[in-house]
Coordinates of C-alpha atoms and ligand atoms in Angstrom, one line a residue:
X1 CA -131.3 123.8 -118.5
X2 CA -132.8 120.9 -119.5
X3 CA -135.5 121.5 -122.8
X4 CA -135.4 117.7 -123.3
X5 CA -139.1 117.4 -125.8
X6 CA -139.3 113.9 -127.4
X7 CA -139.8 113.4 -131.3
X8 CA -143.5 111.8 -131.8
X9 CA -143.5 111.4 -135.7
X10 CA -146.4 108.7 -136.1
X11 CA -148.8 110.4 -133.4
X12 CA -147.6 107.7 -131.0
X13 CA -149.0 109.6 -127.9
X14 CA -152.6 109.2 -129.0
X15 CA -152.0 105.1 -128.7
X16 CA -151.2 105.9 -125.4
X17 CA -153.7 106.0 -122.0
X18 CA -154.4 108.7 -120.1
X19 CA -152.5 107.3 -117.4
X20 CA -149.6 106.3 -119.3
X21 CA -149.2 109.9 -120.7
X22 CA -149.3 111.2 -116.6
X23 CA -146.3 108.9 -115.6
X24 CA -144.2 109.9 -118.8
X25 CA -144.9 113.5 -118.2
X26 CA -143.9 113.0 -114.2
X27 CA -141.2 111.4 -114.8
X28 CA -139.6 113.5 -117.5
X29 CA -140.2 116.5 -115.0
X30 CA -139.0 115.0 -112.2
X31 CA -135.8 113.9 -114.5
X32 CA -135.5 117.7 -115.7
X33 CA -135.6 118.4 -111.9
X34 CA -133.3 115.5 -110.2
X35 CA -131.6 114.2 -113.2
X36 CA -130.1 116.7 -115.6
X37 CA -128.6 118.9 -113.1
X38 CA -126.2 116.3 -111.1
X39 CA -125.9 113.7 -113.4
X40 CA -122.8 115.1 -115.7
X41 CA -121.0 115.8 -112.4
X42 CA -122.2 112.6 -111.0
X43 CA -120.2 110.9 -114.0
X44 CA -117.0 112.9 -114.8
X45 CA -116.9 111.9 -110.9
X46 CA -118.2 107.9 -110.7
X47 CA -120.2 108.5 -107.8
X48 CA -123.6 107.1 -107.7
X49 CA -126.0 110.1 -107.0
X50 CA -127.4 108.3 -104.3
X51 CA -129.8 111.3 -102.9
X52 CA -132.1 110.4 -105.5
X53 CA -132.9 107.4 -104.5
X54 CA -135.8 108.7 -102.2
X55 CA -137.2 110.3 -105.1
X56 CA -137.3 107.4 -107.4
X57 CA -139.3 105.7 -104.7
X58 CA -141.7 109.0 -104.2
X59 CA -142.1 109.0 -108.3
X60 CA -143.4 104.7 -108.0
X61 CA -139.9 103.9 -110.4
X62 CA -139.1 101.2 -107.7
X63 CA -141.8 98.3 -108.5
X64 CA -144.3 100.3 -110.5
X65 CA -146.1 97.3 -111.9
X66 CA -146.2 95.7 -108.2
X67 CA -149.5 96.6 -106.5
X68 CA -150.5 98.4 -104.0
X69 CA -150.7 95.7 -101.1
X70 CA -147.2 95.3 -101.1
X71 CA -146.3 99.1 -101.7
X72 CA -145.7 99.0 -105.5
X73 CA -147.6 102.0 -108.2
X74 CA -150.0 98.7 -109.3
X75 CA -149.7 100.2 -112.7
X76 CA -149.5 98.3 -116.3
X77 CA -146.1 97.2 -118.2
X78 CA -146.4 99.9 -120.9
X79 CA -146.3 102.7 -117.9
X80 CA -143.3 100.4 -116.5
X81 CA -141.7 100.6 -119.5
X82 CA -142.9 104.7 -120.2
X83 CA -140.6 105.5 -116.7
X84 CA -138.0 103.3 -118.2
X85 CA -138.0 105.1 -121.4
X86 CA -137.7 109.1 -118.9
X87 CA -134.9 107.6 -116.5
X88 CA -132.6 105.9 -119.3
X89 CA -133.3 109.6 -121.7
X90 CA -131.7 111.4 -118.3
X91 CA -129.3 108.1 -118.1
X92 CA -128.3 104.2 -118.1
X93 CA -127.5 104.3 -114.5
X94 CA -130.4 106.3 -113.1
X95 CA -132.6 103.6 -115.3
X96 CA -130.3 100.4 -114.1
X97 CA -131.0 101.5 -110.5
X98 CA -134.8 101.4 -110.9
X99 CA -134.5 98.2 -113.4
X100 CA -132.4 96.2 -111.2
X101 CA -134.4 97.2 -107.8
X102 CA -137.9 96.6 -109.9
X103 CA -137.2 93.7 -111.9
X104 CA -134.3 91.8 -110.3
X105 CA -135.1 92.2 -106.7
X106 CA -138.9 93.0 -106.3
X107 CA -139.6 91.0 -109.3
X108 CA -138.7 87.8 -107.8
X109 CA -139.7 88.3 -104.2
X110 CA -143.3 88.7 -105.4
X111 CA -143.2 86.4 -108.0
X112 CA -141.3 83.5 -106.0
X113 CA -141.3 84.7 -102.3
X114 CA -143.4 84.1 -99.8
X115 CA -146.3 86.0 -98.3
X116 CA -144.0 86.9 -95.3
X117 CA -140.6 88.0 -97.3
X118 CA -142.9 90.4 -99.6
X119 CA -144.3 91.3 -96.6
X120 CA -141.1 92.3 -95.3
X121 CA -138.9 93.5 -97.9
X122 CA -141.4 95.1 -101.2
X123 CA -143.2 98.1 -99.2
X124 CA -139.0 99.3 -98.3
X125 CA -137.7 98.2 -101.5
X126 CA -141.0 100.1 -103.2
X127 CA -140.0 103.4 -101.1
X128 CA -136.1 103.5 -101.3
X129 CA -135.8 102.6 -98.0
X130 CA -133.6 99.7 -98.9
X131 CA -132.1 98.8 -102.1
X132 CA -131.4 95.5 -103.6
X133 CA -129.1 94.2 -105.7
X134 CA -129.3 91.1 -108.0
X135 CA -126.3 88.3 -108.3
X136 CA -126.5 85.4 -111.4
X137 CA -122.9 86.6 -113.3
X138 CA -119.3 85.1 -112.0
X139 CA -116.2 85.9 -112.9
X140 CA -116.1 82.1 -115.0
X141 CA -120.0 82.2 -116.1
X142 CA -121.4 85.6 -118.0
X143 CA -123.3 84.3 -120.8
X144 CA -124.0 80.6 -119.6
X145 CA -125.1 81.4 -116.0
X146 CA -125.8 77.9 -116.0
X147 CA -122.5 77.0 -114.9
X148 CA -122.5 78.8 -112.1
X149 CA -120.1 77.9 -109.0
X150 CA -121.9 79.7 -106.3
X151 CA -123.5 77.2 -103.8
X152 CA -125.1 76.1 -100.8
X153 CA -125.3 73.3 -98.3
X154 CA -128.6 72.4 -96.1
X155 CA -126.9 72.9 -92.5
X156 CA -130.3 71.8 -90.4
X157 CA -130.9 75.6 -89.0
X158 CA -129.9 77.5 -91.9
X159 CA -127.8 77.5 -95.7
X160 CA -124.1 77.8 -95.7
X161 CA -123.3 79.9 -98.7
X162 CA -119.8 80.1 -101.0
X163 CA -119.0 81.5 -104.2
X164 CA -118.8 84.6 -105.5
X165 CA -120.4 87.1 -108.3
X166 CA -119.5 89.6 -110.6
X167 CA -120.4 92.6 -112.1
X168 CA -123.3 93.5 -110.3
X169 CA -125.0 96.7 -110.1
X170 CA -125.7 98.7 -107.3
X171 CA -123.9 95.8 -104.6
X172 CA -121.6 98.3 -103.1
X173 CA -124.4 99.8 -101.5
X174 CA -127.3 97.3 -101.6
X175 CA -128.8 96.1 -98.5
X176 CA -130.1 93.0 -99.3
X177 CA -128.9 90.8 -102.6
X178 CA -130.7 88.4 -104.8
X179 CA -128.3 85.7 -105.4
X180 CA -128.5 82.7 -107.6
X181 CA -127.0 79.8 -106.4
X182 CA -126.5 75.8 -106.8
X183 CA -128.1 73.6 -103.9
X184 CA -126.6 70.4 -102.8
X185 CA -129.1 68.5 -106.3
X186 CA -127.2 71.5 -108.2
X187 CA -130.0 73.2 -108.6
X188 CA -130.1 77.0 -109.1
X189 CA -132.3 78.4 -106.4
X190 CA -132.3 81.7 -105.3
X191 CA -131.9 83.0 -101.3
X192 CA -132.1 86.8 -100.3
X193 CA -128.7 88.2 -98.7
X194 CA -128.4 90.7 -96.4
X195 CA -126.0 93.4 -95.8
X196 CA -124.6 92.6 -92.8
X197 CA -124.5 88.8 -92.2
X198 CA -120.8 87.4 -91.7
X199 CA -118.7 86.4 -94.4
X200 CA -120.5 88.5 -96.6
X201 CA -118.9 91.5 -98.7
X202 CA -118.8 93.4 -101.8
X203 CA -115.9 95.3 -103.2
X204 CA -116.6 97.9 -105.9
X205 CA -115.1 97.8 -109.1
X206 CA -113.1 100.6 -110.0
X207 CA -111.9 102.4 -113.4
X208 CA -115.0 101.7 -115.6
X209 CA -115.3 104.4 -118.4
X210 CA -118.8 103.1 -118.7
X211 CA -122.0 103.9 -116.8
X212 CA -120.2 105.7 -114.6
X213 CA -123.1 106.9 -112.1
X214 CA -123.8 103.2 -111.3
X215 CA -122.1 101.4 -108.7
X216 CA -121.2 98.3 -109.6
X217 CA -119.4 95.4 -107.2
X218 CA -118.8 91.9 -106.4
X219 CA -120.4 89.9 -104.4
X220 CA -118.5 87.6 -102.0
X221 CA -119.3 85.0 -99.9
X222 CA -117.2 83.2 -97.9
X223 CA -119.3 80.1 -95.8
X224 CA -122.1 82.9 -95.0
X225 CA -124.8 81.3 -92.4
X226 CA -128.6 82.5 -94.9
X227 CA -131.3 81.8 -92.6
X228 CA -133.7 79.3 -94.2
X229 CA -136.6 81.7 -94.3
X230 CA -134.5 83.8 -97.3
X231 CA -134.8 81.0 -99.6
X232 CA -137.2 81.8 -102.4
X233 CA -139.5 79.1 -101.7
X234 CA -141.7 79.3 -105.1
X235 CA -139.6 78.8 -108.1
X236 CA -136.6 77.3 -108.9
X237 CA -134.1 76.6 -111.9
X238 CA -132.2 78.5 -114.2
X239 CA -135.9 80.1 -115.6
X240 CA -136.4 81.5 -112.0
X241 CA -133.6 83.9 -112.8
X242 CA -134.0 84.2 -116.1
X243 CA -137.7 85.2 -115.7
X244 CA -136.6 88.0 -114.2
X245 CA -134.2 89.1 -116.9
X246 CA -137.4 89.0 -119.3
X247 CA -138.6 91.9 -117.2
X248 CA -135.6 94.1 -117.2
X249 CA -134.7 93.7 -120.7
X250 CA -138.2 94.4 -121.2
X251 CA -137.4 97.7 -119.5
X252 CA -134.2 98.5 -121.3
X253 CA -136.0 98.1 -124.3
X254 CA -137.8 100.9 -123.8
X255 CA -134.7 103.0 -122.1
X256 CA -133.2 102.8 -125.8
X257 CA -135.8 104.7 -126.7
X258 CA -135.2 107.1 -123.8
X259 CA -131.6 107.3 -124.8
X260 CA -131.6 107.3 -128.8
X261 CA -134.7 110.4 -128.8
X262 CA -132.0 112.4 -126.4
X263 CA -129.6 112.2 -128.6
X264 CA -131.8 113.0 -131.6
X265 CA -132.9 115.9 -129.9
X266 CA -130.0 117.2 -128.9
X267 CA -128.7 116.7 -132.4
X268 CA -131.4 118.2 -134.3
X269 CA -131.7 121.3 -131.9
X270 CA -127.4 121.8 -132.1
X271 CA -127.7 120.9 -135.7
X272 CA -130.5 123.9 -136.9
X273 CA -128.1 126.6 -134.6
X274 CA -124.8 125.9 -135.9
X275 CA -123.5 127.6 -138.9
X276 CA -120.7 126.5 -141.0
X277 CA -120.2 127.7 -144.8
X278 CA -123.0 130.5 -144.2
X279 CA -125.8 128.2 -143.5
X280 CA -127.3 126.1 -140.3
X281 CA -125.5 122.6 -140.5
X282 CA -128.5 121.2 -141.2
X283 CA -129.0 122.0 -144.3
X284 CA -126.7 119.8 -145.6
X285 CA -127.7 116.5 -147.4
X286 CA -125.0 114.6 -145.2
X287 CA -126.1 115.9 -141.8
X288 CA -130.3 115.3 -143.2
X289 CA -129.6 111.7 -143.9
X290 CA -128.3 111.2 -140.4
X291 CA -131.0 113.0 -139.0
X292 CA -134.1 111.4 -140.8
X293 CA -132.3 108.0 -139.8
X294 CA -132.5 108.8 -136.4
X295 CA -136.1 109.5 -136.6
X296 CA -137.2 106.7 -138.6
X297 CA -135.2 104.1 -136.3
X298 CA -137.0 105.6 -133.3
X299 CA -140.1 105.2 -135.0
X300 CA -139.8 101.8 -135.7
X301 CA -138.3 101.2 -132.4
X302 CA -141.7 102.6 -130.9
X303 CA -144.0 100.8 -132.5
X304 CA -142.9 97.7 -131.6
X305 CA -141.9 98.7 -128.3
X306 CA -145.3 99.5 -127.7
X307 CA -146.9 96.4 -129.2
X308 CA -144.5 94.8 -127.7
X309 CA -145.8 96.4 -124.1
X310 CA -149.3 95.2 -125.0
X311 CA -148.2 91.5 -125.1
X312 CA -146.8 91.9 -121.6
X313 CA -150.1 93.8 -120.3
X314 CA -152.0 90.5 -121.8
X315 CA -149.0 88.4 -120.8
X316 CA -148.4 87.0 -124.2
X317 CA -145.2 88.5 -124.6
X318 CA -142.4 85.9 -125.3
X319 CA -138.7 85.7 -124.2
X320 CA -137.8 85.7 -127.5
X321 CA -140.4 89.1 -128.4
X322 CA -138.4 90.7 -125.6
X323 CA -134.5 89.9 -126.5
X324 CA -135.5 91.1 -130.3
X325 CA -136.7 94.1 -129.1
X326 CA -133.6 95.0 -126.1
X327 CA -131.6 94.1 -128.9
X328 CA -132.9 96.5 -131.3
X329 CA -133.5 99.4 -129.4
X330 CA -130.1 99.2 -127.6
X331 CA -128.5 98.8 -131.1
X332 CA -130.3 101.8 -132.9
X333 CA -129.8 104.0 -129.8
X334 CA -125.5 103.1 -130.2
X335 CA -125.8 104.4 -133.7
X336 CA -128.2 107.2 -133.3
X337 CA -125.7 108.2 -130.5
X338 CA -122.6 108.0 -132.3
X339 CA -124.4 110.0 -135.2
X340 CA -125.3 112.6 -132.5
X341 CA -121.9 113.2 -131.6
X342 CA -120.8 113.3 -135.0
X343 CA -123.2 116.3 -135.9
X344 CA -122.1 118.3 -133.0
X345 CA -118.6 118.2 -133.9
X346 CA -115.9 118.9 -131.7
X347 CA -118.7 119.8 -128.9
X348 CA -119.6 116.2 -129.5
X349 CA -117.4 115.0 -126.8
X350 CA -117.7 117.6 -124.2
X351 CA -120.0 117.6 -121.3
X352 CA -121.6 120.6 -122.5
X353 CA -123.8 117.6 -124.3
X354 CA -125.1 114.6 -123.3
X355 CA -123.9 112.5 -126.5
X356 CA -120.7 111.3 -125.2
X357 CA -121.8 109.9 -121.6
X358 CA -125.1 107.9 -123.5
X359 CA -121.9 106.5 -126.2
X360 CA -120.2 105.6 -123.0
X361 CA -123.1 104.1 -121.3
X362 CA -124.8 101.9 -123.9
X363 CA -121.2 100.1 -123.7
X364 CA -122.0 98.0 -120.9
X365 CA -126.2 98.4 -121.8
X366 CA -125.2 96.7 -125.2
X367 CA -123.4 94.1 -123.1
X368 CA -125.3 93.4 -119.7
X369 CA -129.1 91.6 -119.7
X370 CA -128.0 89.4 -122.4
X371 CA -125.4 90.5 -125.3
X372 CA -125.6 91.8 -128.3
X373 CA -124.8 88.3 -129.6
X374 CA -126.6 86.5 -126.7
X375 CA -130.0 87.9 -127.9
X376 CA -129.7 87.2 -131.8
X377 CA -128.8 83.6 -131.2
X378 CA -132.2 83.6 -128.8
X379 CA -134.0 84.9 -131.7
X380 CA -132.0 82.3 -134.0
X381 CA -133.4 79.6 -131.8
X382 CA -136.7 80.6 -131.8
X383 CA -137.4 80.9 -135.9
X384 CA -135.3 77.6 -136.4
X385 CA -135.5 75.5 -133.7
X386 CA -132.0 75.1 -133.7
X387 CA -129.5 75.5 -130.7
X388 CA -126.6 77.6 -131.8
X389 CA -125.3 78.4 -128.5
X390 CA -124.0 74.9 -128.0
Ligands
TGC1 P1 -132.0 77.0 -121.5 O1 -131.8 75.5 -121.5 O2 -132.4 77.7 -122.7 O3 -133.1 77.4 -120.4 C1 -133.0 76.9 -119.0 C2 -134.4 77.0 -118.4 O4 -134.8 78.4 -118.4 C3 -135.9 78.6 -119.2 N1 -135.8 79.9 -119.9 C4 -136.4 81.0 -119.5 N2 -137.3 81.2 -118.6 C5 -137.8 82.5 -118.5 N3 -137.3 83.5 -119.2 C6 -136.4 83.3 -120.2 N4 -135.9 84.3 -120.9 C7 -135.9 82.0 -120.4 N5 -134.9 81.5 -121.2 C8 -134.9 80.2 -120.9 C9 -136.0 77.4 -120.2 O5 -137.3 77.2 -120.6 C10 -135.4 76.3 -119.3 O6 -136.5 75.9 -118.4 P2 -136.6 74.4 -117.9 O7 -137.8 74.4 -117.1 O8 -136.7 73.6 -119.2 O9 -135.3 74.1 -117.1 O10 -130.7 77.6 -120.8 P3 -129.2 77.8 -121.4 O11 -128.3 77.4 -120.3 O12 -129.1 77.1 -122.7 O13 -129.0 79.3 -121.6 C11 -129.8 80.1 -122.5 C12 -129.3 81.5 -122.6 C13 -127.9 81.6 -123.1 C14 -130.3 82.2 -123.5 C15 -129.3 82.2 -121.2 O14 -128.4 81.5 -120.3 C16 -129.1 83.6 -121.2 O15 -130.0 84.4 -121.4 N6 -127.8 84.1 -121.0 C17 -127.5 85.5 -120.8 C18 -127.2 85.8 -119.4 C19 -127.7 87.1 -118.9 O16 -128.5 87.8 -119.6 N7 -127.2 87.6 -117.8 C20 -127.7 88.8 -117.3 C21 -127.2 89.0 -115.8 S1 -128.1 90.2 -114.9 C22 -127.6 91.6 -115.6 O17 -126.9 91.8 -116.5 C23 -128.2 92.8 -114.9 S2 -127.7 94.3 -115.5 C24 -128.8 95.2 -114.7 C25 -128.7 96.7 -114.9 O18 -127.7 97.3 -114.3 O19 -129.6 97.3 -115.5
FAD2 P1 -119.0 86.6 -121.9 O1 -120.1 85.7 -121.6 O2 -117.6 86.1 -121.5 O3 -119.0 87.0 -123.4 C1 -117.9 87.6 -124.1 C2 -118.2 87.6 -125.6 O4 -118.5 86.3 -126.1 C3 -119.5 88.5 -125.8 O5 -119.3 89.2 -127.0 C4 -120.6 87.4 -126.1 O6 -121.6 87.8 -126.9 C5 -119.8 86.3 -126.7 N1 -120.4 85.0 -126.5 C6 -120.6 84.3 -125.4 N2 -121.2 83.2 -125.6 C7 -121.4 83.1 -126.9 C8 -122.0 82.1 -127.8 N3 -122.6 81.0 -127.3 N4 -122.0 82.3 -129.1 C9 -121.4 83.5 -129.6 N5 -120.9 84.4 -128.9 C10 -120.8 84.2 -127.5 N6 -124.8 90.7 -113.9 C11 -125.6 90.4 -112.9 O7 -125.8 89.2 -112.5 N7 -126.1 91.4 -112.1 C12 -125.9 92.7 -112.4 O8 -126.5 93.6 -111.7 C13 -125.1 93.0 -113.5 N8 -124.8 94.3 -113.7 C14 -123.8 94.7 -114.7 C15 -123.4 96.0 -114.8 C16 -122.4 96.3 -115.8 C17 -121.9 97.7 -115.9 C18 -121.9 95.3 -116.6 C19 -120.8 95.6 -117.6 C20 -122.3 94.0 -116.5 C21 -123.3 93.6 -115.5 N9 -123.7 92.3 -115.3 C22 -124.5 92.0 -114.2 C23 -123.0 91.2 -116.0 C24 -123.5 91.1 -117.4 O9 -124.8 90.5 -117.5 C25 -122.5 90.2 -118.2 O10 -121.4 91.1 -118.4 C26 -123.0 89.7 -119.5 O11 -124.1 88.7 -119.3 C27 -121.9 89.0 -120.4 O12 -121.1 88.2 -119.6 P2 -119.5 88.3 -119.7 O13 -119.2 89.8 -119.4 O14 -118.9 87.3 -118.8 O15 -119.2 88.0 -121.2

């Protein structure tokens, strides 16, 4: 049974809209109801719970910011980032799936497509019908997409694409694929993919201890014939895919939240009921100074997650606002989880407890949308002026 109730030490909720406080609740009771029950199973197992995907499209957690006209919720960012925040706190993969299908497929059709792709592909995408996947990483080019092989030649009638991509969440299954690739200029442009078209696959990748209830895959492409209406016809550029990243590290920003107040819950909660040496655990100084750490990083990590949400409502939000703040929150949540499973002990590692599978998750959350690293030199860049990636 899931009792799941999230810290609010500054009165947080009153900053909040009516509306925003609607979709939380929703979607922390539809997590209680969908979530919790499977998703240990769905781990110790790797499979991808992929019933739920119908439900995250009933709950608007596919596209929620996209409007109405093209089948998205049409709500703000800090309700985007609020259903974030629920699906990360029940777990990384559950969150991936919506982040990747919101803000690395949907994202892009509507922001570069044209009238007819968003037509075509948001009111499925915004349902569940069809998921999408989103290719920029290669085997050779992780941090500095830039360098990217994958490419395409102008062959009259349609694109011939090769290349190949790595890591990417959700391709197993996906139906359609966002993929960034070099045109004959060598210019990054990016062309929608579909399941199905020949010379097209992707092979999952096996033995990961992390985010286990994610599929993740390659993507292959060996001279497959992209019909020249899939070519995103309104941006293009490294910034085309990197715009998109702005929005899904935007959302993991607030999944650390989701994940660091579970584990401070759970801690706090185990931490009051266990006894050792005649008193609750809790009582000790050592096991206090973890606990008020917890709370005061989520705090923090609140506030400016929520002033950070703001900017993005009045789109003033920078690149730079939003790697400072993934970088943050996914940091805190790492220690606040480690913490956890330190207060409850040898329990700490068991699936009795979510602790251990959000340790073992923030592994690749820490990693993917920009690394650890990746994100401090942005900020670097930003209060010197100065390029230390190069
Ligand atoms: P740089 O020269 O800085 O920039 C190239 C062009 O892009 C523009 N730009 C941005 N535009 C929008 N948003 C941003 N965040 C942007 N950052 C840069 C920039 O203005 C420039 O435009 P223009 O018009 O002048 O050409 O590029 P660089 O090659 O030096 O690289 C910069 C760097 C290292 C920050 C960038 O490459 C980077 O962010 N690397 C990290 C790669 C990354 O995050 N990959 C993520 C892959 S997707 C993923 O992990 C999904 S996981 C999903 C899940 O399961 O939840
Ligand atoms: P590298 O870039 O090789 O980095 C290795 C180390 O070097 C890191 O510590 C890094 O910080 C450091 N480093 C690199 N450059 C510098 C520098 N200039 N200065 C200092 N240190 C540096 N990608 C997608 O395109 N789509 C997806 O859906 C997707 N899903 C993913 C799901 C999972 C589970 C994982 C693990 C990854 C996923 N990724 C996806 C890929 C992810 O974005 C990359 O793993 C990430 O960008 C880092 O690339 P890399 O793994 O090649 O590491």
């Amino acid at each position: 049974m899931d009792l799941f109730e999230s810290p609010d030490y500054y009165n947080i909720e009153s900053l909040f809209s009516e509306e925003h406080i609607i979709v939380r609740n929703s979607t922390r009771d539809w997590v209680k109801r969908n979530v919790s029950p499977i998703i240990e199973n769905a781990c110790q197992s790797s499979k991808f719970p992929k019933q739920i995907i119908s439900g995250l499209g009933e709950i608007g957690a596919f596209g929620p910011y996209i409007p109405e006209k093209y089948g998205g919720a049409g709500l703000d960012q800090i309700s985007y980032g609020l259903i974030m925040q629920e699906l990360e706190r029940g777990d990384s993969g559950i969150r991936s799936t919506a982040s990747v299908q919101s803000s690395l497929v949907m994202f892009p059709i509507f922001e570069y497509g044209s009238e007819e792709q968003k037509l075509k592909y948001l009111p499925r995408l915004a349902s569940g019908e069809i998921v999408g996947c989103f290719g920029l990483t290669e085997p050779e080019f992780g941090s500095n997409p830039a360098g990217m092989q994958s490419n395409f030649t102008d062959k009259g009638d349609y694109y011939l694409l090769n290349g190949s991509k790595m890591w990417i969440s959700n391709a197993p299954f996906a139906d359609i694929a966002i993929v960034w690739a070099k045109n004959e200029q060598g210019r990054i442009e990016g062309l929608i993919v579909e399941r199905g078209m020949e010379g097209f696959s992707t092979p999952k990748t096996e033995n990961k201890w992390s985010l286990r209830a994610s599929d993740t895959g390659e993507l292959v492409f060996d001279n497959v014939k992209v019909p020249k209406e899939n070519l995103l016809p309104n941006k293009s550029g490294l910034g085309a895919p990197l715009g998109c990243l702005d929005s899904a590290r935007y959302g993991i920003a607030w999944g650390g939240i989701g994940v660091a107040m579970d584990c401070y819950f759970t801690a706090l909660k185990y931490s009051k009921e266990r006894v050792q040496f005649d008193k609750p655990i809790a009582g000790f100084q050592l096991q206090q100074k973890k606990l008020a750490e917890m709370i005061t990083e989520i705090t923090k990590a609140q506030l400016l997650t929520l002033r950070l949400g703001q900017l993005k409502n009045e789109k003033r939000a920078t690149s730079a606002q939003i790697s400072m703040a993934k970088r943050n929150n996914v940091e805190i949540a790492i220690k606040i989880a480690r913490d956890a499973r330190q207060i409850l002990g040898g329990m700490g590692i068991t699936g009795e407890y979510p602790v251990m599978r959000h340790i073992m998750n923030l592994e690749s959350v820490v990693t993917y949308e920009g690394t650890h690293d990746v994100h401090l030199l942005i900020t670097g860049l930003d209060i010197t002026g100065l390029n230390a990636f190069k």
